[in-house]
JSON list of C-alpha atoms in Angstrom, two decimals:
[
{"chain": "A", "resi": 1, "resn": "MET", "atom": "CA", "xyz": [0.06, -0.06, 0.11]},
{"chain": "A", "resi": 2, "resn": "LEU", "atom": "CA", "xyz": [1.43, 3.35, -0.98]},
{"chain": "A", "resi": 3, "resn": "PRO", "atom": "CA", "xyz": [1.49, 6.27, 1.74]},
{"chain": "A", "resi": 4, "resn": "TRP", "atom": "CA", "xyz": [-0.78, 8.38, 0.54]},
{"chain": "A", "resi": 5, "resn": "ILE", "atom": "CA", "xyz": [-4.42, 8.06, -0.72]},
{"chain": "A", "resi": 6, "resn": "SER", "atom": "CA", "xyz": [-6.20, 9.67, -3.38]},
{"chain": "A", "resi": 7, "resn": "SER", "atom": "CA", "xyz": [-9.37, 12.00, -2.64]},
{"chain": "A", "resi": 8, "resn": "VAL", "atom": "CA", "xyz": [-11.74, 9.01, -4.17]},
{"chain": "A", "resi": 9, "resn": "ALA", "atom": "CA", "xyz": [-10.30, 6.17, -2.23]},
{"chain": "A", "resi": 10, "resn": "LEU", "atom": "CA", "xyz": [-10.20, 8.25, 0.80]},
{"chain": "A", "resi": 11, "resn": "ALA", "atom": "CA", "xyz": [-14.10, 9.02, 0.30]},
{"chain": "A", "resi": 12, "resn": "THR", "atom": "CA", "xyz": [-14.60, 5.36, -0.34]},
{"chain": "A", "resi": 13, "resn": "THR", "atom": "CA", "xyz": [-12.76, 4.72, 2.72]},
{"chain": "A", "resi": 14, "resn": "ILE", "atom": "CA", "xyz": [-14.87, 6.77, 4.62]},
{"chain": "A", "resi": 15, "resn": "VAL", "atom": "CA", "xyz": [-18.16, 5.41, 3.28]},
{"chain": "A", "resi": 16, "resn": "ILE", "atom": "CA", "xyz": [-17.32, 2.08, 3.78]},
{"chain": "A", "resi": 17, "resn": "ALA", "atom": "CA", "xyz": [-16.21, 2.87, 7.54]},
{"chain": "A", "resi": 18, "resn": "PHE", "atom": "CA", "xyz": [-18.94, 4.87, 8.51]},
{"chain": "A", "resi": 19, "resn": "GLY", "atom": "CA", "xyz": [-21.66, 3.37, 6.42]},
{"chain": "A", "resi": 20, "resn": "THR", "atom": "CA", "xyz": [-22.77, 6.61, 4.51]},
{"chain": "A", "resi": 21, "resn": "ALA", "atom": "CA", "xyz": [-20.79, 9.65, 3.34]},
{"chain": "A", "resi": 22, "resn": "VAL", "atom": "CA", "xyz": [-20.27, 11.92, 6.01]},
{"chain": "A", "resi": 23, "resn": "GLN", "atom": "CA", "xyz": [-21.30, 15.80, 5.60]},
{"chain": "A", "resi": 24, "resn": "ALA", "atom": "CA", "xyz": [-18.75, 18.44, 5.64]},
{"chain": "A", "resi": 25, "resn": "ASP", "atom": "CA", "xyz": [-20.76, 20.10, 8.64]},
{"chain": "A", "resi": 26, "resn": "ASP", "atom": "CA", "xyz": [-21.04, 16.91, 10.79]},
{"chain": "A", "resi": 27, "resn": "GLU", "atom": "CA", "xyz": [-18.76, 16.45, 13.93]},
{"chain": "A", "resi": 28, "resn": "TRP", "atom": "CA", "xyz": [-16.50, 13.75, 14.23]},
{"chain": "A", "resi": 29, "resn": "ASN", "atom": "CA", "xyz": [-17.00, 11.22, 16.56]},
{"chain": "A", "resi": 30, "resn": "ASP", "atom": "CA", "xyz": [-13.63, 9.72, 18.81]},
{"chain": "A", "resi": 31, "resn": "ASP", "atom": "CA", "xyz": [-13.73, 6.42, 16.29]},
{"chain": "A", "resi": 32, "resn": "GLU", "atom": "CA", "xyz": [-13.88, 8.54, 13.19]},
{"chain": "A", "resi": 33, "resn": "ILE", "atom": "CA", "xyz": [-11.27, 10.68, 14.31]},
{"chain": "A", "resi": 34, "resn": "SER", "atom": "CA", "xyz": [-8.97, 7.61, 14.95]},
{"chain": "A", "resi": 35, "resn": "ILE", "atom": "CA", "xyz": [-9.78, 6.39, 11.42]},
{"chain": "A", "resi": 36, "resn": "LEU", "atom": "CA", "xyz": [-9.07, 9.76, 9.75]},
{"chain": "A", "resi": 37, "resn": "GLN", "atom": "CA", "xyz": [-5.52, 9.78, 11.64]},
{"chain": "A", "resi": 38, "resn": "SER", "atom": "CA", "xyz": [-4.76, 6.47, 10.55]},
{"chain": "A", "resi": 39, "resn": "LEU", "atom": "CA", "xyz": [-5.23, 7.80, 6.41]},
{"chain": "A", "resi": 40, "resn": "SER", "atom": "CA", "xyz": [-3.14, 11.05, 7.41]},
{"chain": "A", "resi": 41, "resn": "ILE", "atom": "CA", "xyz": [0.39, 11.37, 6.62]},
{"chain": "A", "resi": 42, "resn": "ASP", "atom": "CA", "xyz": [1.19, 11.87, 10.38]},
{"chain": "A", "resi": 43, "resn": "ALA", "atom": "CA", "xyz": [0.77, 8.22, 10.75]},
{"chain": "A", "resi": 44, "resn": "LEU", "atom": "CA", "xyz": [3.46, 7.28, 8.15]},
{"chain": "A", "resi": 45, "resn": "PRO", "atom": "CA", "xyz": [5.78, 5.13, 9.83]},
{"chain": "A", "resi": 46, "resn": "PRO", "atom": "CA", "xyz": [9.83, 6.33, 9.90]},
{"chain": "A", "resi": 47, "resn": "LEU", "atom": "CA", "xyz": [11.81, 5.60, 6.68]},
{"chain": "A", "resi": 48, "resn": "PRO", "atom": "CA", "xyz": [11.82, 1.70, 6.48]},
{"chain": "A", "resi": 49, "resn": "ALA", "atom": "CA", "xyz": [15.49, 0.05, 6.25]},
{"chain": "A", "resi": 50, "resn": "SER", "atom": "CA", "xyz": [16.41, -1.10, 2.68]},
{"chain": "A", "resi": 51, "resn": "PRO", "atom": "CA", "xyz": [17.73, -4.72, 3.15]},
{"chain": "A", "resi": 52, "resn": "GLY", "atom": "CA", "xyz": [20.72, -5.52, 0.52]},
{"chain": "A", "resi": 53, "resn": "ASN", "atom": "CA", "xyz": [21.80, -1.78, 0.56]},
{"chain": "A", "resi": 54, "resn": "PRO", "atom": "CA", "xyz": [24.44, -1.14, 2.85]},
{"chain": "A", "resi": 55, "resn": "VAL", "atom": "CA", "xyz": [24.78, 2.78, 1.45]},
{"chain": "A", "resi": 56, "resn": "ALA", "atom": "CA", "xyz": [21.21, 3.59, 1.67]},
{"chain": "A", "resi": 57, "resn": "ASP", "atom": "CA", "xyz": [21.50, 6.14, 4.11]},
{"chain": "A", "resi": 58, "resn": "ASN", "atom": "CA", "xyz": [25.08, 7.26, 3.19]},
{"chain": "A", "resi": 59, "resn": "PRO", "atom": "CA", "xyz": [25.06, 11.04, 2.49]},
{"chain": "A", "resi": 60, "resn": "ASP", "atom": "CA", "xyz": [28.04, 10.39, -0.16]},
{"chain": "A", "resi": 61, "resn": "ALA", "atom": "CA", "xyz": [25.53, 7.69, -1.73]},
{"chain": "A", "resi": 62, "resn": "ILE", "atom": "CA", "xyz": [22.47, 10.08, -1.62]},
{"chain": "A", "resi": 63, "resn": "ALA", "atom": "CA", "xyz": [24.61, 12.71, -3.29]},
{"chain": "A", "resi": 64, "resn": "PHE", "atom": "CA", "xyz": [25.92, 10.17, -6.00]},
{"chain": "A", "resi": 65, "resn": "GLY", "atom": "CA", "xyz": [22.14, 9.05, -6.84]},
{"chain": "A", "resi": 66, "resn": "HIS", "atom": "CA", "xyz": [21.04, 12.49, -7.05]},
{"chain": "A", "resi": 67, "resn": "ARG", "atom": "CA", "xyz": [23.89, 13.22, -10.03]},
{"chain": "A", "resi": 68, "resn": "LEU", "atom": "CA", "xyz": [22.97, 10.08, -11.59]},
{"chain": "A", "resi": 69, "resn": "PHE", "atom": "CA", "xyz": [19.28, 10.67, -11.38]},
{"chain": "A", "resi": 70, "resn": "PHE", "atom": "CA", "xyz": [19.65, 14.19, -13.45]},
{"chain": "A", "resi": 71, "resn": "ASP", "atom": "CA", "xyz": [22.30, 12.99, -15.64]},
{"chain": "A", "resi": 72, "resn": "ARG", "atom": "CA", "xyz": [21.44, 12.43, -19.52]},
{"chain": "A", "resi": 73, "resn": "GLN", "atom": "CA", "xyz": [24.74, 10.71, -20.14]},
{"chain": "A", "resi": 74, "resn": "LEU", "atom": "CA", "xyz": [22.94, 7.90, -18.26]},
{"chain": "A", "resi": 75, "resn": "GLY", "atom": "CA", "xyz": [21.80, 5.94, -21.56]},
{"chain": "A", "resi": 76, "resn": "ALA", "atom": "CA", "xyz": [22.19, 5.35, -25.16]},
{"chain": "A", "resi": 77, "resn": "THR", "atom": "CA", "xyz": [21.40, 8.84, -26.43]},
{"chain": "A", "resi": 78, "resn": "ASP", "atom": "CA", "xyz": [22.81, 11.41, -23.86]},
{"chain": "A", "resi": 79, "resn": "VAL", "atom": "CA", "xyz": [19.31, 12.99, -24.00]},
{"chain": "A", "resi": 80, "resn": "VAL", "atom": "CA", "xyz": [17.44, 11.06, -21.26]},
{"chain": "A", "resi": 81, "resn": "ALA", "atom": "CA", "xyz": [18.00, 11.03, -17.55]},
{"chain": "A", "resi": 82, "resn": "CYS", "atom": "CA", "xyz": [15.69, 9.45, -14.93]},
{"chain": "A", "resi": 83, "resn": "ALA", "atom": "CA", "xyz": [14.39, 12.92, -14.45]},
{"chain": "A", "resi": 84, "resn": "THR", "atom": "CA", "xyz": [12.78, 12.87, -18.05]},
{"chain": "A", "resi": 85, "resn": "CYS", "atom": "CA", "xyz": [10.17, 10.67, -16.77]},
{"chain": "A", "resi": 86, "resn": "HIS", "atom": "CA", "xyz": [10.22, 11.50, -12.89]},
{"chain": "A", "resi": 87, "resn": "GLN", "atom": "CA", "xyz": [10.25, 15.16, -13.16]},
{"chain": "A", "resi": 88, "resn": "PRO", "atom": "CA", "xyz": [10.46, 17.14, -9.81]},
{"chain": "A", "resi": 89, "resn": "ASP", "atom": "CA", "xyz": [7.98, 19.90, -10.48]},
{"chain": "A", "resi": 90, "resn": "THR", "atom": "CA", "xyz": [5.31, 17.24, -11.35]},
{"chain": "A", "resi": 91, "resn": "GLY", "atom": "CA", "xyz": [5.57, 15.05, -8.28]},
{"chain": "A", "resi": 92, "resn": "PHE", "atom": "CA", "xyz": [8.14, 12.84, -9.77]},
{"chain": "A", "resi": 93, "resn": "ARG", "atom": "CA", "xyz": [5.98, 11.95, -13.10]},
{"chain": "A", "resi": 94, "resn": "ASP", "atom": "CA", "xyz": [5.46, 13.13, -16.53]},
{"chain": "A", "resi": 95, "resn": "GLY", "atom": "CA", "xyz": [1.77, 13.35, -16.45]},
{"chain": "A", "resi": 96, "resn": "LEU", "atom": "CA", "xyz": [1.60, 11.45, -20.06]},
{"chain": "A", "resi": 97, "resn": "PRO", "atom": "CA", "xyz": [-0.61, 8.82, -20.78]},
{"chain": "A", "resi": 98, "resn": "ARG", "atom": "CA", "xyz": [2.54, 6.54, -21.49]},
{"chain": "A", "resi": 99, "resn": "GLY", "atom": "CA", "xyz": [6.08, 7.32, -20.30]},
{"chain": "A", "resi": 100, "resn": "ARG", "atom": "CA", "xyz": [8.23, 8.61, -23.18]},
{"chain": "A", "resi": 101, "resn": "ALA", "atom": "CA", "xyz": [11.97, 8.54, -23.19]},
{"chain": "A", "resi": 102, "resn": "ILE", "atom": "CA", "xyz": [13.93, 7.00, -26.13]},
{"chain": "A", "resi": 103, "resn": "GLY", "atom": "CA", "xyz": [10.56, 5.45, -27.09]},
{"chain": "A", "resi": 104, "resn": "GLU", "atom": "CA", "xyz": [6.98, 5.52, -25.47]},
{"chain": "A", "resi": 105, "resn": "THR", "atom": "CA", "xyz": [6.80, 2.81, -22.74]},
{"chain": "A", "resi": 106, "resn": "ARG", "atom": "CA", "xyz": [3.58, 0.64, -22.37]},
{"chain": "A", "resi": 107, "resn": "ARG", "atom": "CA", "xyz": [2.35, 2.24, -19.07]},
{"chain": "A", "resi": 108, "resn": "ARG", "atom": "CA", "xyz": [2.02, 5.32, -17.26]},
{"chain": "A", "resi": 109, "resn": "THR", "atom": "CA", "xyz": [5.12, 7.03, -15.32]},
{"chain": "A", "resi": 110, "resn": "MET", "atom": "CA", "xyz": [4.51, 6.18, -11.68]},
{"chain": "A", "resi": 111, "resn": "SER", "atom": "CA", "xyz": [5.27, 9.20, -8.88]},
{"chain": "A", "resi": 112, "resn": "LEU", "atom": "CA", "xyz": [8.41, 8.44, -7.04]},
{"chain": "A", "resi": 113, "resn": "VAL", "atom": "CA", "xyz": [7.24, 10.26, -4.15]},
{"chain": "A", "resi": 114, "resn": "GLY", "atom": "CA", "xyz": [7.05, 7.83, -0.92]},
{"chain": "A", "resi": 115, "resn": "VAL", "atom": "CA", "xyz": [8.47, 5.15, -2.87]},
{"chain": "A", "resi": 116, "resn": "ALA", "atom": "CA", "xyz": [10.46, 3.84, -0.08]},
{"chain": "A", "resi": 117, "resn": "TRP", "atom": "CA", "xyz": [7.65, 2.70, 1.59]},
{"chain": "A", "resi": 118, "resn": "SER", "atom": "CA", "xyz": [6.18, 0.76, -0.96]},
{"chain": "A", "resi": 119, "resn": "PRO", "atom": "CA", "xyz": [6.61, -3.13, -0.57]},
{"chain": "A", "resi": 120, "resn": "TRP", "atom": "CA", "xyz": [6.26, -3.77, -4.60]},
{"chain": "A", "resi": 121, "resn": "LEU", "atom": "CA", "xyz": [7.53, -1.63, -7.28]},
{"chain": "A", "resi": 122, "resn": "PHE", "atom": "CA", "xyz": [6.36, -1.19, -10.61]},
{"chain": "A", "resi": 123, "resn": "TRP", "atom": "CA", "xyz": [2.36, -1.31, -11.86]},
{"chain": "A", "resi": 124, "resn": "ASP", "atom": "CA", "xyz": [2.58, -4.98, -11.80]},
{"chain": "A", "resi": 125, "resn": "GLY", "atom": "CA", "xyz": [4.98, -5.24, -8.43]},
{"chain": "A", "resi": 126, "resn": "ARG", "atom": "CA", "xyz": [7.56, -7.14, -10.33]},
{"chain": "A", "resi": 127, "resn": "ARG", "atom": "CA", "xyz": [10.46, -5.71, -8.19]},
{"chain": "A", "resi": 128, "resn": "ASP", "atom": "CA", "xyz": [10.50, -6.13, -4.56]},
{"chain": "A", "resi": 129, "resn": "SER", "atom": "CA", "xyz": [13.58, -3.47, -3.61]},
{"chain": "A", "resi": 130, "resn": "LEU", "atom": "CA", "xyz": [13.88, -0.10, -4.85]},
{"chain": "A", "resi": 131, "resn": "TRP", "atom": "CA", "xyz": [17.38, -0.44, -5.86]},
{"chain": "A", "resi": 132, "resn": "SER", "atom": "CA", "xyz": [16.65, -3.18, -8.35]},
{"chain": "A", "resi": 133, "resn": "GLN", "atom": "CA", "xyz": [13.77, -0.90, -9.35]},
{"chain": "A", "resi": 134, "resn": "ALA", "atom": "CA", "xyz": [15.94, 1.44, -10.65]},
{"chain": "A", "resi": 135, "resn": "LEU", "atom": "CA", "xyz": [18.10, -0.60, -12.48]},
{"chain": "A", "resi": 136, "resn": "GLU", "atom": "CA", "xyz": [15.64, -2.03, -14.72]},
{"chain": "A", "resi": 137, "resn": "PRO", "atom": "CA", "xyz": [15.00, 1.36, -17.12]},
{"chain": "A", "resi": 138, "resn": "LEU", "atom": "CA", "xyz": [18.43, 1.79, -17.63]},
{"chain": "A", "resi": 139, "resn": "GLU", "atom": "CA", "xyz": [18.74, -1.33, -19.64]},
{"chain": "A", "resi": 140, "resn": "HIS", "atom": "CA", "xyz": [14.97, -1.12, -21.24]},
{"chain": "A", "resi": 141, "resn": "PRO", "atom": "CA", "xyz": [15.15, -0.25, -25.12]},
{"chain": "A", "resi": 142, "resn": "SER", "atom": "CA", "xyz": [12.32, 2.45, -24.75]},
{"chain": "A", "resi": 143, "resn": "GLU", "atom": "CA", "xyz": [13.81, 4.15, -21.67]},
{"chain": "A", "resi": 144, "resn": "HIS", "atom": "CA", "xyz": [17.52, 4.53, -21.19]},
{"chain": "A", "resi": 145, "resn": "GLY", "atom": "CA", "xyz": [18.33, 1.91, -23.48]},
{"chain": "A", "resi": 146, "resn": "GLY", "atom": "CA", "xyz": [21.76, 1.61, -22.06]},
{"chain": "A", "resi": 147, "resn": "THR", "atom": "CA", "xyz": [24.20, -1.49, -21.52]},
{"chain": "A", "resi": 148, "resn": "ARG", "atom": "CA", "xyz": [25.88, -2.57, -18.23]},
{"chain": "A", "resi": 149, "resn": "LEU", "atom": "CA", "xyz": [29.45, -2.23, -20.04]},
{"chain": "A", "resi": 150, "resn": "GLY", "atom": "CA", "xyz": [28.14, 1.23, -21.28]},
{"chain": "A", "resi": 151, "resn": "TYR", "atom": "CA", "xyz": [27.64, 1.98, -17.68]},
{"chain": "A", "resi": 152, "resn": "LEU", "atom": "CA", "xyz": [30.98, 0.94, -16.61]},
{"chain": "A", "resi": 153, "resn": "HIS", "atom": "CA", "xyz": [32.93, 2.96, -18.84]},
{"chain": "A", "resi": 154, "resn": "LEU", "atom": "CA", "xyz": [30.74, 5.99, -18.13]},
{"chain": "A", "resi": 155, "resn": "ILE", "atom": "CA", "xyz": [31.53, 5.66, -14.35]},
{"chain": "A", "resi": 156, "resn": "ALA", "atom": "CA", "xyz": [35.35, 4.64, -14.96]},
{"chain": "A", "resi": 157, "resn": "ASN", "atom": "CA", "xyz": [35.91, 7.50, -17.55]},
{"chain": "A", "resi": 158, "resn": "ASP", "atom": "CA", "xyz": [34.25, 10.31, -15.59]},
{"chain": "A", "resi": 159, "resn": "ALA", "atom": "CA", "xyz": [36.51, 11.44, -12.89]},
{"chain": "A", "resi": 160, "resn": "ASP", "atom": "CA", "xyz": [34.09, 12.64, -10.49]},
{"chain": "A", "resi": 161, "resn": "TYR", "atom": "CA", "xyz": [32.11, 9.70, -10.88]},
{"chain": "A", "resi": 162, "resn": "ARG", "atom": "CA", "xyz": [35.15, 7.30, -10.45]},
{"chain": "A", "resi": 163, "resn": "ILE", "atom": "CA", "xyz": [35.96, 8.99, -6.87]},
{"chain": "A", "resi": 164, "resn": "ARG", "atom": "CA", "xyz": [32.18, 8.81, -5.80]},
{"chain": "A", "resi": 165, "resn": "TYR", "atom": "CA", "xyz": [32.12, 5.29, -6.86]},
{"chain": "A", "resi": 166, "resn": "GLU", "atom": "CA", "xyz": [35.37, 4.04, -5.46]},
{"chain": "A", "resi": 167, "resn": "SER", "atom": "CA", "xyz": [34.93, 5.53, -2.02]},
{"chain": "A", "resi": 168, "resn": "LEU", "atom": "CA", "xyz": [31.43, 3.98, -1.55]},
{"chain": "A", "resi": 169, "resn": "PHE", "atom": "CA", "xyz": [32.04, 0.84, -3.23]},
{"chain": "A", "resi": 170, "resn": "GLY", "atom": "CA", "xyz": [35.66, -0.05, -3.75]},
{"chain": "A", "resi": 171, "resn": "ALA", "atom": "CA", "xyz": [37.98, -0.05, -6.71]},
{"chain": "A", "resi": 172, "resn": "LEU", "atom": "CA", "xyz": [36.39, -0.28, -10.19]},
{"chain": "A", "resi": 173, "resn": "PRO", "atom": "CA", "xyz": [37.47, -3.12, -12.48]},
{"chain": "A", "resi": 174, "resn": "ASP", "atom": "CA", "xyz": [40.41, -1.79, -14.96]},
{"chain": "A", "resi": 175, "resn": "THR", "atom": "CA", "xyz": [38.71, -1.08, -18.14]},
{"chain": "A", "resi": 176, "resn": "ALA", "atom": "CA", "xyz": [41.45, -0.02, -20.37]},
{"chain": "A", "resi": 177, "resn": "ASP", "atom": "CA", "xyz": [41.31, -3.58, -21.76]},
{"chain": "A", "resi": 178, "resn": "HIS", "atom": "CA", "xyz": [38.63, -2.91, -24.37]},
{"chain": "A", "resi": 179, "resn": "VAL", "atom": "CA", "xyz": [38.82, -6.75, -25.36]},
{"chain": "A", "resi": 180, "resn": "ARG", "atom": "CA", "xyz": [38.44, -7.76, -21.63]},
{"chain": "A", "resi": 181, "resn": "PHE", "atom": "CA", "xyz": [35.77, -4.88, -21.24]},
{"chain": "A", "resi": 182, "resn": "PRO", "atom": "CA", "xyz": [34.00, -3.82, -24.63]},
{"chain": "A", "resi": 183, "resn": "LEU", "atom": "CA", "xyz": [32.33, -0.47, -24.76]},
{"chain": "A", "resi": 184, "resn": "ALA", "atom": "CA", "xyz": [28.89, -1.77, -24.96]},
{"chain": "A", "resi": 185, "resn": "GLY", "atom": "CA", "xyz": [27.16, -4.96, -24.14]},
{"chain": "A", "resi": 186, "resn": "GLY", "atom": "CA", "xyz": [25.00, -6.75, -21.59]},
{"chain": "A", "resi": 187, "resn": "PRO", "atom": "CA", "xyz": [22.32, -9.39, -20.75]},
{"chain": "A", "resi": 188, "resn": "LEU", "atom": "CA", "xyz": [19.67, -7.46, -22.51]},
{"chain": "A", "resi": 189, "resn": "GLY", "atom": "CA", "xyz": [19.66, -5.22, -25.58]},
{"chain": "A", "resi": 190, "resn": "THR", "atom": "CA", "xyz": [20.64, -5.97, -29.18]},
{"chain": "A", "resi": 191, "resn": "PRO", "atom": "CA", "xyz": [21.54, -9.46, -30.25]},
{"chain": "A", "resi": 192, "resn": "GLU", "atom": "CA", "xyz": [25.19, -8.12, -31.14]},
{"chain": "A", "resi": 193, "resn": "GLU", "atom": "CA", "xyz": [25.29, -6.23, -27.43]},
{"chain": "A", "resi": 194, "resn": "ARG", "atom": "CA", "xyz": [24.31, -9.92, -25.85]},
{"chain": "A", "resi": 195, "resn": "ALA", "atom": "CA", "xyz": [26.72, -11.65, -27.98]},
{"chain": "A", "resi": 196, "resn": "VAL", "atom": "CA", "xyz": [29.52, -9.34, -26.65]},
{"chain": "A", "resi": 197, "resn": "TRP", "atom": "CA", "xyz": [28.35, -10.18, -23.04]},
{"chain": "A", "resi": 198, "resn": "HIS", "atom": "CA", "xyz": [28.37, -13.75, -23.71]},
{"chain": "A", "resi": 199, "resn": "GLY", "atom": "CA", "xyz": [31.78, -13.67, -24.85]},
{"chain": "A", "resi": 200, "resn": "MET", "atom": "CA", "xyz": [33.08, -12.34, -21.87]},
{"chain": "A", "resi": 201, "resn": "SER", "atom": "CA", "xyz": [34.35, -14.40, -18.84]},
{"chain": "A", "resi": 202, "resn": "SER", "atom": "CA", "xyz": [31.91, -15.23, -16.21]},
{"chain": "A", "resi": 203, "resn": "GLY", "atom": "CA", "xyz": [34.02, -13.54, -13.62]},
{"chain": "A", "resi": 204, "resn": "ASP", "atom": "CA", "xyz": [34.23, -10.28, -15.63]},
{"chain": "A", "resi": 205, "resn": "ARG", "atom": "CA", "xyz": [30.54, -10.50, -16.33]},
{"chain": "A", "resi": 206, "resn": "HIS", "atom": "CA", "xyz": [30.16, -10.55, -12.56]},
{"chain": "A", "resi": 207, "resn": "ARG", "atom": "CA", "xyz": [32.31, -7.52, -11.99]},
{"chain": "A", "resi": 208, "resn": "VAL", "atom": "CA", "xyz": [30.47, -5.40, -14.33]},
{"chain": "A", "resi": 209, "resn": "SER", "atom": "CA", "xyz": [26.77, -6.46, -12.87]},
{"chain": "A", "resi": 210, "resn": "THR", "atom": "CA", "xyz": [28.26, -5.96, -9.44]},
{"chain": "A", "resi": 211, "resn": "VAL", "atom": "CA", "xyz": [29.01, -2.36, -10.54]},
{"chain": "A", "resi": 212, "resn": "PHE", "atom": "CA", "xyz": [25.58, -1.89, -12.34]},
{"chain": "A", "resi": 213, "resn": "ALA", "atom": "CA", "xyz": [24.12, -3.13, -8.72]},
{"chain": "A", "resi": 214, "resn": "ASN", "atom": "CA", "xyz": [26.04, -0.47, -7.18]},
{"chain": "A", "resi": 215, "resn": "LEU", "atom": "CA", "xyz": [24.58, 2.29, -9.36]},
{"chain": "A", "resi": 216, "resn": "GLY", "atom": "CA", "xyz": [21.29, 0.98, -8.45]},
{"chain": "A", "resi": 217, "resn": "ARG", "atom": "CA", "xyz": [21.87, 1.16, -4.62]},
{"chain": "A", "resi": 218, "resn": "ALA", "atom": "CA", "xyz": [23.02, 4.68, -5.22]},
{"chain": "A", "resi": 219, "resn": "LEU", "atom": "CA", "xyz": [19.98, 5.72, -7.00]},
{"chain": "A", "resi": 220, "resn": "GLU", "atom": "CA", "xyz": [17.80, 4.37, -4.07]},
{"chain": "A", "resi": 221, "resn": "ALA", "atom": "CA", "xyz": [19.65, 6.30, -1.69]},
{"chain": "A", "resi": 222, "resn": "TYR", "atom": "CA", "xyz": [18.56, 9.27, -3.38]},
{"chain": "A", "resi": 223, "resn": "GLN", "atom": "CA", "xyz": [15.00, 8.19, -4.15]},
{"chain": "A", "resi": 224, "resn": "ARG", "atom": "CA", "xyz": [14.06, 7.05, -0.87]},
{"chain": "A", "resi": 225, "resn": "ARG", "atom": "CA", "xyz": [14.55, 10.77, 0.51]},
{"chain": "A", "resi": 226, "resn": "LEU", "atom": "CA", "xyz": [11.91, 11.75, -1.63]},
{"chain": "A", "resi": 227, "resn": "VAL", "atom": "CA", "xyz": [9.21, 11.70, 1.13]},
{"chain": "A", "resi": 228, "resn": "PRO", "atom": "CA", "xyz": [5.56, 13.07, 0.89]},
{"chain": "A", "resi": 229, "resn": "GLY", "atom": "CA", "xyz": [4.46, 16.21, 2.19]},
{"chain": "A", "resi": 230, "resn": "ALA", "atom": "CA", "xyz": [1.06, 17.28, 3.91]},
{"chain": "A", "resi": 231, "resn": "ALA", "atom": "CA", "xyz": [-1.61, 17.63, 1.31]},
{"chain": "A", "resi": 232, "resn": "PRO", "atom": "CA", "xyz": [-4.91, 19.71, 2.36]},
{"chain": "A", "resi": 233, "resn": "PHE", "atom": "CA", "xyz": [-6.38, 16.63, 3.77]},
{"chain": "A", "resi": 234, "resn": "ASP", "atom": "CA", "xyz": [-3.62, 16.04, 6.38]},
{"chain": "A", "resi": 235, "resn": "ARG", "atom": "CA", "xyz": [-3.98, 19.72, 7.45]},
{"chain": "A", "resi": 236, "resn": "TYR", "atom": "CA", "xyz": [-7.42, 19.21, 7.69]},
{"chain": "A", "resi": 237, "resn": "VAL", "atom": "CA", "xyz": [-7.10, 15.94, 9.82]},
{"chain": "A", "resi": 238, "resn": "ARG", "atom": "CA", "xyz": [-4.83, 18.34, 12.06]},
{"chain": "A", "resi": 239, "resn": "ALA", "atom": "CA", "xyz": [-7.19, 20.84, 12.43]},
{"chain": "A", "resi": 240, "resn": "ILE", "atom": "CA", "xyz": [-9.88, 18.71, 13.87]},
{"chain": "A", "resi": 241, "resn": "VAL", "atom": "CA", "xyz": [-7.61, 16.72, 16.27]},
{"chain": "A", "resi": 242, "resn": "GLU", "atom": "CA", "xyz": [-6.57, 19.90, 17.38]},
{"chain": "A", "resi": 243, "resn": "GLU", "atom": "CA", "xyz": [-9.92, 21.35, 17.70]},
{"chain": "A", "resi": 244, "resn": "ASP", "atom": "CA", "xyz": [-11.17, 17.89, 19.59]},
{"chain": "A", "resi": 245, "resn": "GLY", "atom": "CA", "xyz": [-8.52, 17.80, 22.01]},
{"chain": "A", "resi": 246, "resn": "ALA", "atom": "CA", "xyz": [-8.93, 21.69, 22.61]}
]
């Protein structure tokens, strides 16, 4: 369940809980106020832990993830960033019927606000951690369209990225040998990119995938800080609680 609730869902919940819709000028009884409080943002529990991500709350990882999130180099075309679809000014979504990056996706872009509290990610719930969810668009041909090897070389060849990465996760593989670490390739993508990937040793594929996973962990560190703020409903609940306790 997401940590916020739409006005339609809220009205439905209140009708179910109370039997009939309550008029705006009616007074709330104690049981009703308790239900309203349970739906308010003030009932949101503390930021949950992130198993599998040892840097989830590391300030350096948050800063690293912030830069990655807004970087248009993070893909195949240098025109798409995570923020292309998850726009801060529109609640970290894009408002389109379907997400549009390199190409058009099959579904509408979800907001990232409060995503740290979601037990399942994507519309179909196919990911159960925010860091693994953050990786899928990077390789998707209609979104970022990048490859794992491409991301490795991006991090290794950018001085700032290299420092940030190695301070958090340790030394990067030596990418100078392009026979051992080609410039592009991964388990997804074009047949040529997959062939390059499967031509590598299993150990080097593991090294590249580790770097890729760590990019997801940095992205999660930033995205989990996108916490929701109080909406008019929450301010209303605070007011009636204050009035009730006066």
